[in-house]
Short mmCIF file of C-alpha atoms and ligand atoms in Angstrom, two decimals:
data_model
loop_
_atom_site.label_atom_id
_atom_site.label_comp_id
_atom_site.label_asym_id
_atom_site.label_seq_id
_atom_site.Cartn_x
_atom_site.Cartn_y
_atom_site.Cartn_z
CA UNK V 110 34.44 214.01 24.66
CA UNK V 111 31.45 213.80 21.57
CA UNK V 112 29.17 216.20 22.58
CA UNK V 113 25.24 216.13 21.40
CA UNK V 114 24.62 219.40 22.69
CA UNK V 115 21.78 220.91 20.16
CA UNK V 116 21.68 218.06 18.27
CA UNK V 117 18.57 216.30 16.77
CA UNK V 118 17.98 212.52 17.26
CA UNK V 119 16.50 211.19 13.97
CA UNK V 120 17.87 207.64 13.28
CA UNK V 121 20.37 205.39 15.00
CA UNK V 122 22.49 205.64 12.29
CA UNK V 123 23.43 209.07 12.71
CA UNK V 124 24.97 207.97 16.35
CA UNK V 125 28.83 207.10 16.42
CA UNK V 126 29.76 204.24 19.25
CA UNK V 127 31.63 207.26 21.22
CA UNK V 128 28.38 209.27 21.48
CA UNK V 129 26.42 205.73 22.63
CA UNK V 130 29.00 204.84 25.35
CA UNK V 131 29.12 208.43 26.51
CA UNK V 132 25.66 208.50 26.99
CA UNK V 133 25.52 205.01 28.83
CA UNK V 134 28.30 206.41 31.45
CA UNK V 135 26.36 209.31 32.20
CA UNK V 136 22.69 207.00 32.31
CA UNK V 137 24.55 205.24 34.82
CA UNK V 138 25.41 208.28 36.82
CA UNK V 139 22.46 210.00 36.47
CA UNK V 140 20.08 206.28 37.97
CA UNK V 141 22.71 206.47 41.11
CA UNK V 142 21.60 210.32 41.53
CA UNK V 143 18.21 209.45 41.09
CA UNK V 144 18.31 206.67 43.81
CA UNK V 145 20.21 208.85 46.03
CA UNK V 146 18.19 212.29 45.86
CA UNK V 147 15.02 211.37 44.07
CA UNK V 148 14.80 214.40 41.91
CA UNK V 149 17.77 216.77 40.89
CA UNK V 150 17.45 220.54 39.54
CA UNK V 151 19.82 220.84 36.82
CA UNK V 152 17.29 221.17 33.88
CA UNK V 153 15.72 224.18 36.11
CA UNK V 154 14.30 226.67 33.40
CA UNK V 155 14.31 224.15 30.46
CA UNK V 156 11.33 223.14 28.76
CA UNK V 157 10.46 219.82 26.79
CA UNK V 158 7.54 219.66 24.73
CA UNK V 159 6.41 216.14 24.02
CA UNK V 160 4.32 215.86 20.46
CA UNK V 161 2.95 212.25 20.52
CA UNK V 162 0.40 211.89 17.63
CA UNK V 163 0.23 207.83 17.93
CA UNK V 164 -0.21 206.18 20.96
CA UNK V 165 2.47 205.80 23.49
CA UNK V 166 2.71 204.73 26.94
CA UNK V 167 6.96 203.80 28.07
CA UNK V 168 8.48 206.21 25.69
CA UNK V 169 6.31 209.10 26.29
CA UNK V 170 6.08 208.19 30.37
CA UNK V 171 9.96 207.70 30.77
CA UNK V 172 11.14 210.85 28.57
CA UNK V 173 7.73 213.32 31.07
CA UNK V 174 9.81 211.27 34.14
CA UNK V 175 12.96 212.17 33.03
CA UNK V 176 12.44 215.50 32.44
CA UNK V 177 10.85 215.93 35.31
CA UNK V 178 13.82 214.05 37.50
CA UNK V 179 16.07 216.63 35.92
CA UNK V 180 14.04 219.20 37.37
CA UNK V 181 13.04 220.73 34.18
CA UNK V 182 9.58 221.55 32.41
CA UNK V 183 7.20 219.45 30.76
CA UNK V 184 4.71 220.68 28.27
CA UNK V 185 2.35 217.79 26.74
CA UNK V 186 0.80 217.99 23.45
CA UNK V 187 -2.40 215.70 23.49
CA UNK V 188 -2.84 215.17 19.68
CA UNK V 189 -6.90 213.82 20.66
CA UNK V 190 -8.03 216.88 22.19
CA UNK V 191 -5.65 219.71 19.77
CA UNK V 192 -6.88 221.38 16.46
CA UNK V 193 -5.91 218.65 14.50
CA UNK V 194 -9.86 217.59 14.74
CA UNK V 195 -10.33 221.26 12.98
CA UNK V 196 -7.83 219.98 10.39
CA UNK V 197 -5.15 221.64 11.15
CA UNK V 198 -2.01 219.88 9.57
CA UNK V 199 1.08 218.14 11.36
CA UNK V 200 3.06 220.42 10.16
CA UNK V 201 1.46 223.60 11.27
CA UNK V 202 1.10 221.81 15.06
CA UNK V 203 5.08 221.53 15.00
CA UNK V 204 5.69 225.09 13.64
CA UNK V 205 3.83 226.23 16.62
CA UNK V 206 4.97 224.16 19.31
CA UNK V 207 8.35 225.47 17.87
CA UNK V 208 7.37 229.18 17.97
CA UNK V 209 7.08 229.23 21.88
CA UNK V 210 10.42 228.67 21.62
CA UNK V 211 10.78 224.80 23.69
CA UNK V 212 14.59 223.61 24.56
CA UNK V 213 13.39 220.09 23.44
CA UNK V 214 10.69 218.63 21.06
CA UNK V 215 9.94 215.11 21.75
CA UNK V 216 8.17 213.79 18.19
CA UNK V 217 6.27 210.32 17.71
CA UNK V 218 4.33 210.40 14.10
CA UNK V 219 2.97 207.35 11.56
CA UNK V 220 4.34 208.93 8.77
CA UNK V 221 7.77 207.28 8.34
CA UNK V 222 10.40 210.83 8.07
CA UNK V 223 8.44 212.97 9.43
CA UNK V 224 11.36 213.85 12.39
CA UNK V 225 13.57 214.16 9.22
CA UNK V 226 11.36 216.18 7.28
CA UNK V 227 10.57 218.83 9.71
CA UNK V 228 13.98 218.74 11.80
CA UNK V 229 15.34 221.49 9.05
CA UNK V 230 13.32 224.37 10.25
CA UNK V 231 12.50 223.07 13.90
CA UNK V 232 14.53 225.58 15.97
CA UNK V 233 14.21 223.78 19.00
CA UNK V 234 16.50 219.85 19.15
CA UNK V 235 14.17 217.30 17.84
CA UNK V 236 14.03 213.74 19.22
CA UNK V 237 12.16 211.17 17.40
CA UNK V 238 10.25 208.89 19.93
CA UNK V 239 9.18 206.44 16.69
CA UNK V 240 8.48 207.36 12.97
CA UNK V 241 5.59 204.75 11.56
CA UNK V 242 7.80 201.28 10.79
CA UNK V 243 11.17 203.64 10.02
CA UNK V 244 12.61 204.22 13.51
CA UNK V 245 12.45 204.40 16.80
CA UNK V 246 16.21 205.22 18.15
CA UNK V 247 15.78 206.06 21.63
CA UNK V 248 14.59 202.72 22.22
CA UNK V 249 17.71 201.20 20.72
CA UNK V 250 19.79 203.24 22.73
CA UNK V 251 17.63 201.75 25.85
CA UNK V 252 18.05 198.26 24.02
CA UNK V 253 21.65 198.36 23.60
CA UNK V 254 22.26 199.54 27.43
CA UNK V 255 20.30 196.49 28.53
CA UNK V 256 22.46 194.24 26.37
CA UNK V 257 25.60 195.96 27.83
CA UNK V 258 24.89 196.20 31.42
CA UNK V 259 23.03 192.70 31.60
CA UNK V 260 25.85 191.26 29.67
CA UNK V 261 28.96 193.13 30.59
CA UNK V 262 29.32 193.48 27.18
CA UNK V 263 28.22 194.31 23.29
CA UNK V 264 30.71 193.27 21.02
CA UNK V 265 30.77 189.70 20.47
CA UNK V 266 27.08 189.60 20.90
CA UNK V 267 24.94 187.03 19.07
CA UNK V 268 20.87 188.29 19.35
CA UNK V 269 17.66 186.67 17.59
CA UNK V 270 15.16 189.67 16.82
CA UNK V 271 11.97 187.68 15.82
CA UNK V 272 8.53 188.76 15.33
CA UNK V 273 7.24 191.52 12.89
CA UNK V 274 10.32 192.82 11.72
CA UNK V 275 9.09 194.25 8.57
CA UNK V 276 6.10 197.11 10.35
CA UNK V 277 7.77 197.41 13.39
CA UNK V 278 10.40 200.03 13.86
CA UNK V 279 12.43 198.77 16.79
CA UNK V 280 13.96 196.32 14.65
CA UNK V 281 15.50 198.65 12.37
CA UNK V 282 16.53 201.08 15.21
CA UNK V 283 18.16 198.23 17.09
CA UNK V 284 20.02 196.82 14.15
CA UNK V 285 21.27 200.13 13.03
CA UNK V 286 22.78 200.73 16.44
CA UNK V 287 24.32 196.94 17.31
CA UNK V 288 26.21 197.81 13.69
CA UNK V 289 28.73 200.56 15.78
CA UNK V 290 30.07 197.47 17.66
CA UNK V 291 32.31 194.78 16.78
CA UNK V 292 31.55 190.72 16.01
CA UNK V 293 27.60 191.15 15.88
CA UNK V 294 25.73 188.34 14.48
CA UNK V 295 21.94 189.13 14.27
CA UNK V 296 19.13 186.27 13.33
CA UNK V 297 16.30 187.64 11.91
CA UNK V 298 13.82 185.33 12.99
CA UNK V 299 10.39 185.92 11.25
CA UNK V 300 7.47 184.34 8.79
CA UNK V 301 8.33 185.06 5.62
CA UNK V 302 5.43 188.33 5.27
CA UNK V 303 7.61 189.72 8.40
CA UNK V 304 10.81 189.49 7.44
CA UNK V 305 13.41 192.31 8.02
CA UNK V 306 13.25 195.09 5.14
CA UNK V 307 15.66 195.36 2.58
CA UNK V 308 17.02 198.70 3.62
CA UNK V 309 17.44 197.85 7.06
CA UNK V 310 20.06 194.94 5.78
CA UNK V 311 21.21 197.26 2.82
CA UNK V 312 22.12 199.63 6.08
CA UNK V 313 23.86 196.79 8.12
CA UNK V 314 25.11 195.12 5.12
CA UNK V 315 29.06 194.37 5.73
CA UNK V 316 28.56 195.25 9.06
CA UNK V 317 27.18 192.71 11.18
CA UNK V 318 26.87 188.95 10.18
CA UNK V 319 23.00 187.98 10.22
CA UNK V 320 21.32 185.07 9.15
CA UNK V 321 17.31 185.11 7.96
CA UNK V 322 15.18 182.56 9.57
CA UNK V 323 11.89 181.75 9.75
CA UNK V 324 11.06 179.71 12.94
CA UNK V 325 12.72 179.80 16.51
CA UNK V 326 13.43 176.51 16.86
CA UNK V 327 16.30 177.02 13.44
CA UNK V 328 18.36 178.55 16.65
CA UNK V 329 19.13 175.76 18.44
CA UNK V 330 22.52 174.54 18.77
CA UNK V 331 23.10 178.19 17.55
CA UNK V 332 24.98 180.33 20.03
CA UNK V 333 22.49 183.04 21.29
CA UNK V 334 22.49 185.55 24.30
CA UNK V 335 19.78 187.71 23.63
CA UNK V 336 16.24 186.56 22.24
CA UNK V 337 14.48 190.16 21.21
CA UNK V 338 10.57 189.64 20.53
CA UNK V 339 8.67 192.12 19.06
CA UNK V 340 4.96 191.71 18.63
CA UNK V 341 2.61 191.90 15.15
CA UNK V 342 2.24 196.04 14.17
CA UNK V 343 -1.44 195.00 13.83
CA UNK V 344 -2.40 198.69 13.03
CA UNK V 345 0.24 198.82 10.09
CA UNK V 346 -0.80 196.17 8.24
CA UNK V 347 -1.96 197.05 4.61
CA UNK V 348 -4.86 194.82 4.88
CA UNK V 349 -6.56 193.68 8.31
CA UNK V 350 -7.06 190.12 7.00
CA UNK V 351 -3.32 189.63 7.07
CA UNK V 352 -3.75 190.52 11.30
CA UNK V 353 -5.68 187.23 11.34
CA UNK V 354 -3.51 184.70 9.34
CA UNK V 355 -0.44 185.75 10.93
CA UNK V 356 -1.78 185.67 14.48
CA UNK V 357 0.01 183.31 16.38
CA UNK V 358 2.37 182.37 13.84
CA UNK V 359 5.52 183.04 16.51
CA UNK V 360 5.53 183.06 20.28
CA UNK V 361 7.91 181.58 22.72
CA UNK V 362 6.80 179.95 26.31
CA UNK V 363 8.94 179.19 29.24
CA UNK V 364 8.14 175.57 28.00
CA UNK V 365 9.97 176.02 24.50
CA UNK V 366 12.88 177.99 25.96
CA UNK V 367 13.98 175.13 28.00
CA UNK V 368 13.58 172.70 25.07
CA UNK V 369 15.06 174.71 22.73
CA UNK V 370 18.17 176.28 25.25
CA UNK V 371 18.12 173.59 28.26
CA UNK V 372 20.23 175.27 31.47
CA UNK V 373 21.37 178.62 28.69
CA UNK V 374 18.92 180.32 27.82
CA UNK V 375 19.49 183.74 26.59
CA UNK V 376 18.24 187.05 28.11
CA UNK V 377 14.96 187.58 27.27
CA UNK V 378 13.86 191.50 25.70
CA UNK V 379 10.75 193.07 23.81
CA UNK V 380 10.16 196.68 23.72
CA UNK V 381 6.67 195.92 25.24
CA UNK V 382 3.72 195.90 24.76
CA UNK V 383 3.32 192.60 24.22
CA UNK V 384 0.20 190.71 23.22
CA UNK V 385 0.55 186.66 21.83
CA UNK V 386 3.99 186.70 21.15
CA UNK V 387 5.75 186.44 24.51
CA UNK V 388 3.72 184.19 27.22
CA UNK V 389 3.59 185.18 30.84
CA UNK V 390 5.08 182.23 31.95
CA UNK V 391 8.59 183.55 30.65
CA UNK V 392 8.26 186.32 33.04
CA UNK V 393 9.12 184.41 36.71
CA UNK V 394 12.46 183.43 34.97
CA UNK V 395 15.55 185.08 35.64
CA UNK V 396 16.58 185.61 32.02
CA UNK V 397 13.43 187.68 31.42
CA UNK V 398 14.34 191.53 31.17
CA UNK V 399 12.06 193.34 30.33
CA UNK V 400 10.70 195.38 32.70
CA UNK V 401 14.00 196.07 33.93
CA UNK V 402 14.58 197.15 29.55
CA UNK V 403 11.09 199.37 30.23
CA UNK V 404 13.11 200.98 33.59
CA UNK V 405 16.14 202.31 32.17
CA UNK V 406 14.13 203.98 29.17
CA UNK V 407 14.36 206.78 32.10
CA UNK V 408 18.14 206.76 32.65
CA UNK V 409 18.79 206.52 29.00
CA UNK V 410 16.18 209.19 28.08
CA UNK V 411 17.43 211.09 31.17
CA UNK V 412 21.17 211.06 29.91
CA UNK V 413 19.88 211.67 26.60
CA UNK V 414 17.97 215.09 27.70
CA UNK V 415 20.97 216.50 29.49
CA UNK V 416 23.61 216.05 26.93
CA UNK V 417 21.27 217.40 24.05
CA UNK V 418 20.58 220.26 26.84
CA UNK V 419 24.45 220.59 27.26
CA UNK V 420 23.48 220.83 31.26
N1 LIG M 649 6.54 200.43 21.80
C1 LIG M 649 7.29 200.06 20.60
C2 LIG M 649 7.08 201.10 19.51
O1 LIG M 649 6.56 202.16 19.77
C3 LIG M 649 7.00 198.68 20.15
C4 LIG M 649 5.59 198.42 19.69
O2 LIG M 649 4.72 199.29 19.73
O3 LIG M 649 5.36 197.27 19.32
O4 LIG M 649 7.49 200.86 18.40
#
């Protein structure tokens, strides 16, 4: 059985397909015990420190709730009211989390490789919950178990990921991750400015089949099950003008769904939050998924805490 036990989670490429359907079996276990007892005490005497120093609401929520369902420790670092406004450095803040000797640190940074950088010297098992525009790979691993248990399945699957591909980081993270199964065919659906990086397809590259495209409606008559939306990374943008011109510039509506898909149209996903991109009106349909994507961020995060934990 693959074991993560003391491992650090950097970048979905590090995971092998064994490790991701491991974890998936034991997410499912561990939502049944959850629903069954409420809280369980295995993590007793384990501590997680989470180190968010960009915003956060799901990821950082769902990993304090699955701790805390585990029956282990949380300790929260809040980066607004810490030394950092006395200038002390990133680094230095991790070093001492570190020192009080955490099972678990829970990372989120804007630098892109930060999780990388530091992970050599971090006793404690480093997660990264989202590097700048590099990564984010728990939320691929929460993607991917949507996919499969909406689905039934994850090879064979044909997904659109449209929006800003090229700031955000779930894009990367999800693409890296699909590329462990069989038969993927990805369309990158974006404006030209947002188009999927060239490392991310340098890293899927003979991997999975994917097409670039620039509007939504280029899918139809495509075959498509899962329509992934991501919205603008308006605070990564190199210049705040480019916020303004791009604005709008992609966005489905229940209206366009049915004209593009008629009586099939694909499971709806975004990692939330959403702003323009992805109109309320998609929400009363029963292809739209994701709050239910939001919800098992705390089975998947759960799973993910207990096999790093080796509880
Ligand atoms: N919540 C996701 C992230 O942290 C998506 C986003 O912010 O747009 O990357």
């Amino acid at each position: 059985m693959p074991s993560l036990k003391g491992k650090d989670i950097i970048s979905a490429l590090e995971l092998t397909r064994e490790e991701v359907e491991h974890l998936y079996k034991v997410a499912d276990e561990l939502k049944q015990a959850f629903e069954a007892f409420g809280s369980l005490d295995i993590a007793r005497n384990k501590v997680m420190i989470t180190a968010f120093f960009e915003p956060s609401t799901r990821t950082k929520i769902s990993f304090q709730m699955a701790m805390a369902r585990l029956g282990g420790t949380v300790v929260d670092f809040l980066a607004s009211v810490s030394s950092l406004a006395k200038g002390e450095t990133d680094y230095d803040t991790i070093r001492i989390l570190d020192g009080y000797d955490p099972d678990i640190i829970v990372i989120r940074q804007k630098k892109p490789g930060f999780p990388a950088e530091v992970a050599p010297w971090v006793k404690a098992p480093i997660i990264n919950a989202g590097d700048g525009y590099n990564e984010h790979p728990t939320q691929a691993l929460l993607d991917v178990y949507t996919i499969s248990r909406e689905l039934g399945k994850v090879d064979g699957v044909h997904i659109a990921i449209m929006g800003d591909l090229k700031y955000g980081r779930t894009p990367s993270s999800l693409s890296y991750l699909l590329s462990k199964f069989n038969d993927i065919t990805i369309y990158y659906v974006a404006p030209e400015p947002l188009q999927i990086r060239e490392e991310v397809i340098k890293n899927v590259e003979g991997k999975v089949r994917y097409e670039l495209l620039n509007d939504i409606r280029e899918l139809r008559g495509k075959p498509v099950d899962v329509i992934y939306v991501t919205r603008l990374q308006k605070e990564r943008l190199p210049d705040p003008s480019m916020y303004e011109s791009l604005k709008g510039s992609y966005r489905i509506d229940a209206a366009l769904l049915k004209e593009l898909f008629g009586d099939n149209i694909p499971i709806i996903m975004h990692p939330l939050p959403r702003t323009w991109e992805l109109d309320t009106s998609v929400d009363p349909l029963p292809q739209a998924k994701y709050f239910q994507q939001a919800k098992n961020g705390l089975y998947v995060r759960a799973a993910l805490i207990k096999e790093i934990l080796g509880l």
